Amino acid sequence: MFRAFLRKALLLSLPLYVISCGGGSSPETFGDMDSVVVTLNSIIPFNLQSDILIRKDANRDGICDYIAFQNDYIVAEFKSSPKFISENITYSPVYVYKYVIEFYNASPQNKCEKNPTCRNIFSKPYEFTASFSIQPPIVQVQEDQIEIIESIQKATVLVIPSDWKEVLMNYCYDISSNCIYNVKVKFHAIEIYSGKENELTGTFTVQFGDFPQGNSMDAYENIISTPDDSCILF
């Protein structure tokens, strides 16, 4: 959490962006509400390796007895900051109720894009329901100082449903298939107290292939996955 101590006489009721210094992000990452400004800080993993199938060797004879398919997720981190600094403002939580993802081909050698059935999966945007809140920041006034505690919220969201992989496994079987996409994810949010709506947009990259480690999210947020067995597909 970020803490800043500021002179009350100079800063009371001033817009936050006036007193911010250094850095900055693309305007697309900001959701400007009535009482708060919400920022999409990061998406993890930024480069997602999507495992198209999970190999399972039930009797340990070296031959795969069955395969399974697994969802892929990202973790989005949001930050809520006060839009204005004042002891007289009630800062609002922000509710995220849906998100939309769009895919853009990132490789001219993409084998999925060369087949109409596979290409059709990524030819349109997908809308998913969300249901999580970003809590408001805390502003505390003590004598001649103001303490600002920004709120951080993480959300794990589905981006690749497992049923897509029943098609993808026929075209994106290894890294040389170049099934790589740039992905835009747009979160739709509403400020609870004011009813004001805004959007927060982020991007990441996904590559589809038969990756032995399973879902690459494991290294980041301990999402349960089913690693591949060492077996041969027939």
Phi, psi and omega in degrees: 000142182268131179237135178223137178249121189232152180289122182299317184299328184271330195245351184302124177072010176279149175298143183298322185293343177289325185264352179289149180217143176077159173066208181132161181224170175300139180304334180296339184274358185254140171244105185272109180256192180283318184248341183226163171240121180258133180242135170274100188289315187199161171233127180234131354281146178289327174246100185270125172263111184264114181282119187285338178203155177250123180274136180228126179247093187293321184256007174058043177256008179087355178248131182293126179275330177199167176235157178226163180239148189228140174293158172239143183231159167238160172247118179258131179251127181246151176230134176249127180235153178291134177286321174234147181257111180200144175284352183262003181258136171264111184280139189261144166290160179238131183254127177261121188247346175196165173214153183235133178242143177228144184246140179228125182303132183246005181216129176292345179262015182296112184291331177297320182291344181273355179240126184301321181296315179289315182300327183298332179301321187257013186272356184218158176284155178238134179253131180238145175282138174235163177200082175209156183245146174256114186291153183285160174288167177246129175241118181243130180252124178225110182054246184256020181233152175238129177253126180249123176242106181286150182262133178245132180225131175252145178223131176264123185230146178287133176235334179230103176292145185297329184292340175298331189286344174296332173272315185299329182297341180276347185231335186245049189283341175209177184298327181292350176287344176056039177277078186241134180225142165273136186238133173251129177240128183239116180267131178258125188227154178227135175283124190299312188285324184263336184081005180286137181250152176202173182235147175235127186242136175224171180224155171204174181241141176233138173237131180261139179182175177270085183269128185293339184277357183077211183291123185287356177293338184309321185289348187250309189231016176059033174289132184292131177224175181241097180298153179294143164281156175275097181210164182258134177275137175235000000 
